[in-house]
Short mmCIF file of C-alpha atoms in Angstrom, two decimals:
data_model
loop_
_atom_site.label_atom_id
_atom_site.label_comp_id
_atom_site.label_asym_id
_atom_site.label_seq_id
_atom_site.Cartn_x
_atom_site.Cartn_y
_atom_site.Cartn_z
CA MET A 4 142.69 60.23 128.76
CA VAL A 5 140.49 57.29 129.71
CA GLU A 6 141.68 55.20 126.76
CA TYR A 7 145.38 55.98 127.14
CA GLU A 8 145.83 56.45 130.89
CA ILE A 9 143.07 54.92 133.01
CA LEU A 10 142.22 51.74 131.11
CA PRO A 11 145.85 50.60 130.70
CA ARG A 12 146.40 51.00 134.45
CA LEU A 13 143.23 49.04 135.23
CA ARG A 14 144.36 46.28 132.86
CA GLU A 15 147.73 46.11 134.64
CA ARG A 16 146.16 45.75 138.09
CA PHE A 17 143.21 43.50 137.29
CA SER A 18 142.65 40.59 134.96
CA LEU A 19 139.62 41.62 132.99
CA PRO A 20 137.54 38.92 131.31
CA GLN A 21 137.30 38.86 127.56
CA PRO A 22 134.10 40.42 126.23
CA PRO A 23 131.28 37.97 125.57
CA VAL A 24 130.61 36.61 122.09
CA CYS A 25 127.23 37.46 120.56
CA LEU A 26 126.08 35.84 117.32
CA ARG A 27 122.93 37.33 115.75
CA LEU A 28 120.60 36.65 112.90
CA THR A 29 117.29 38.15 111.91
CA THR A 30 114.34 36.19 110.59
CA PHE A 31 111.09 37.14 108.92
CA GLY A 32 107.75 35.38 108.97
CA ARG A 33 108.11 32.77 111.73
CA SER A 34 106.81 33.35 115.22
CA GLU A 35 109.08 33.53 118.25
CA SER A 36 107.35 30.51 119.79
CA ASP A 37 107.79 28.46 116.59
CA LEU A 38 111.50 29.26 116.46
CA ALA A 39 111.93 28.66 120.20
CA GLN A 40 110.19 25.29 119.98
CA SER A 41 112.40 24.26 117.06
CA LEU A 42 115.58 25.41 118.84
CA ASP A 43 114.62 24.02 122.26
CA THR A 44 116.31 20.67 121.58
CA LEU A 45 119.75 22.22 121.03
CA GLN A 46 122.26 21.65 123.84
CA LEU A 47 123.81 24.99 124.80
CA PRO A 48 127.40 25.08 126.08
CA PRO A 49 127.94 26.20 129.71
CA GLY A 50 127.22 29.90 130.21
CA VAL A 51 125.67 30.30 126.75
CA THR A 52 122.13 31.63 126.32
CA MET A 53 119.76 31.78 123.37
CA GLY A 54 117.82 35.03 123.21
CA TYR A 55 114.91 36.22 121.12
CA ARG A 56 113.81 39.76 120.32
CA SER A 57 110.43 39.93 118.69
CA SER A 58 108.88 42.67 116.63
CA MET A 59 106.56 40.53 114.52
CA PRO A 60 107.04 39.54 111.80
CA ILE A 61 110.76 40.16 112.51
CA ILE A 62 112.50 37.96 115.10
CA GLU A 63 116.14 38.42 116.08
CA LEU A 64 117.96 35.36 117.43
CA LYS A 65 121.03 35.88 119.64
CA LEU A 66 123.44 33.31 120.95
CA THR A 67 125.49 34.93 123.72
CA GLY A 68 128.23 33.44 125.83
CA PRO A 69 131.79 33.68 127.14
CA ALA A 70 134.66 33.99 124.68
CA SER A 71 136.00 30.68 126.00
CA GLU A 72 132.99 28.96 124.39
CA GLN A 73 133.28 30.69 121.00
CA GLN A 74 134.27 27.57 119.07
CA ALA A 75 131.36 25.55 120.50
CA MET A 76 129.01 28.47 119.87
CA GLU A 77 130.05 28.75 116.22
CA LYS A 78 129.42 25.02 115.75
CA LEU A 79 126.01 25.35 117.40
CA TRP A 80 125.30 28.46 115.30
CA LEU A 81 125.28 26.29 112.18
CA ASP A 82 122.35 24.36 113.69
CA VAL A 83 120.57 27.61 114.60
CA LYS A 84 120.89 28.83 111.00
CA ARG A 85 119.68 25.46 109.70
CA VAL A 86 116.58 25.59 111.94
CA ALA A 87 115.84 29.19 110.95
CA GLY A 88 116.15 28.08 107.32
CA GLN A 89 114.61 30.22 104.63
CA SER A 90 113.18 32.67 107.15
CA VAL A 91 116.68 34.19 107.67
CA ILE A 92 116.87 37.66 106.12
CA PHE A 93 120.35 38.58 107.37
CA GLU A 94 123.06 37.68 109.84
CA GLY A 95 125.00 40.07 112.06
CA THR A 96 124.21 43.50 113.44
CA GLU A 97 124.08 45.47 110.22
CA GLY A 98 120.46 46.30 109.43
CA LEU A 99 118.48 45.34 106.37
CA PRO A 100 118.54 48.85 104.82
CA ALA A 101 122.37 48.88 104.91
CA GLN A 102 122.52 45.44 103.34
CA ILE A 103 120.08 46.41 100.58
CA SER A 104 122.10 49.57 99.96
CA ARG A 105 125.36 47.63 99.69
CA GLU A 106 123.82 45.05 97.35
CA LEU A 107 122.36 47.73 95.07
CA GLN A 108 125.75 49.46 94.91
CA ASN A 109 127.58 46.17 94.23
CA ARG A 110 125.26 45.48 91.30
CA GLN A 111 125.40 49.11 90.17
CA PHE A 112 121.61 49.43 90.43
CA SER A 113 119.62 52.42 91.53
CA LEU A 114 116.19 52.29 93.09
CA THR A 115 112.96 54.15 92.48
CA LEU A 116 110.34 53.85 95.22
CA SER A 117 106.64 54.55 95.11
CA GLU A 118 105.15 53.99 98.56
CA GLN A 119 101.49 53.81 99.51
CA PHE A 120 101.16 52.30 102.97
CA THR A 121 104.63 52.94 104.33
CA GLY A 122 104.42 56.75 104.35
CA GLY A 123 107.95 57.20 103.01
CA LEU A 124 109.55 54.99 105.68
CA LEU A 125 111.34 52.80 103.12
CA ALA A 126 112.83 55.82 101.37
CA LEU A 127 113.91 57.30 104.70
CA GLN A 128 115.63 54.14 105.92
CA LEU A 129 117.31 53.42 102.58
CA SER A 130 118.41 57.04 102.22
CA ARG A 131 119.99 56.99 105.69
CA ALA A 132 121.85 53.81 104.68
CA GLY A 133 123.25 55.51 101.57
CA ALA A 134 121.21 53.55 99.03
CA PRO A 135 121.39 54.80 95.43
CA LEU A 136 117.86 56.23 95.22
CA LEU A 137 116.87 57.67 91.86
CA ALA A 138 113.38 58.89 92.82
CA CYS A 139 110.90 58.40 95.66
CA GLU A 140 107.26 59.29 96.09
CA VAL A 141 104.42 58.67 98.50
CA VAL A 142 101.09 58.16 96.76
CA PRO A 143 97.56 57.99 98.23
CA SER A 144 96.39 54.61 99.49
CA GLN A 145 94.28 52.68 97.02
CA GLU A 146 93.49 49.09 96.15
CA GLU A 147 95.16 47.92 92.96
CA THR A 148 95.79 44.66 91.18
CA LEU A 149 99.13 43.40 89.98
CA ALA A 150 98.02 44.23 86.42
CA GLN A 151 97.31 47.83 87.46
CA THR A 152 100.73 48.06 89.09
CA ALA A 153 102.40 46.70 85.94
CA HIS A 154 100.48 49.22 83.81
CA TRP A 155 101.54 52.06 86.13
CA ILE A 156 105.16 50.98 85.93
CA THR A 157 105.06 50.71 82.12
CA GLU A 158 103.42 54.12 81.89
CA ARG A 159 105.95 55.80 84.22
CA ARG A 160 109.11 53.97 83.16
CA PRO A 161 110.11 56.24 80.24
CA THR A 162 110.02 59.37 82.42
CA ILE A 163 111.35 58.02 85.70
CA LEU A 164 113.66 55.21 84.67
CA PRO A 165 116.01 56.26 81.86
CA GLY A 166 118.24 53.19 82.36
CA TRP A 167 118.23 49.79 84.04
CA HIS A 168 116.91 50.14 87.57
CA TRP A 169 114.80 48.30 90.06
CA LEU A 170 111.36 49.65 90.81
CA PHE A 171 109.49 48.57 93.89
CA ARG A 172 105.89 49.63 94.21
CA VAL A 173 104.56 48.80 97.63
CA SER A 174 100.83 48.36 97.98
CA ARG A 175 98.48 46.36 100.11
CA THR A 176 97.78 43.80 97.40
CA SER A 177 101.17 43.33 95.82
CA ILE A 178 104.84 44.04 95.80
CA SER A 179 106.17 44.01 92.28
CA THR A 180 109.72 44.19 91.08
CA LEU A 181 110.91 45.19 87.63
CA ARG A 182 114.41 45.37 86.28
#
């Protein structure tokens, strides 16, 4: 009723402004103050604001403004992405788990996770995003070297990984990837 009756009548009586434009990207590893200092020299169009949302080491950058400034914002956005550089992990509102899931599916890979210090959080987030998970486990926390991780993977591969898959083993000392 609201969509088909009320809103059309409101639109007839009042000129409603276009919704604002919001461009977003997410970075990893740089501090909010470092990014802000690097972006401080950019000239923002009228009514446009640069916002930061910090959850270290993740920083989200948002450029928000009126739809009338969209073209200028998109031009400025190229500079924002250049300043953020290699610290950009993704652009837009879709989260990292969804992007990892999509990339795994595009490459026809499946994923096996063995988590130590994340308590199953990676498996949970990737599972919710529909990632092709072959197997997941949470193992007790322990120090291990990269060589120990490689040995563990070699030892487990015949039973867990019957085909070509990625294996991520997350530990305090290393993150290793095998294909």
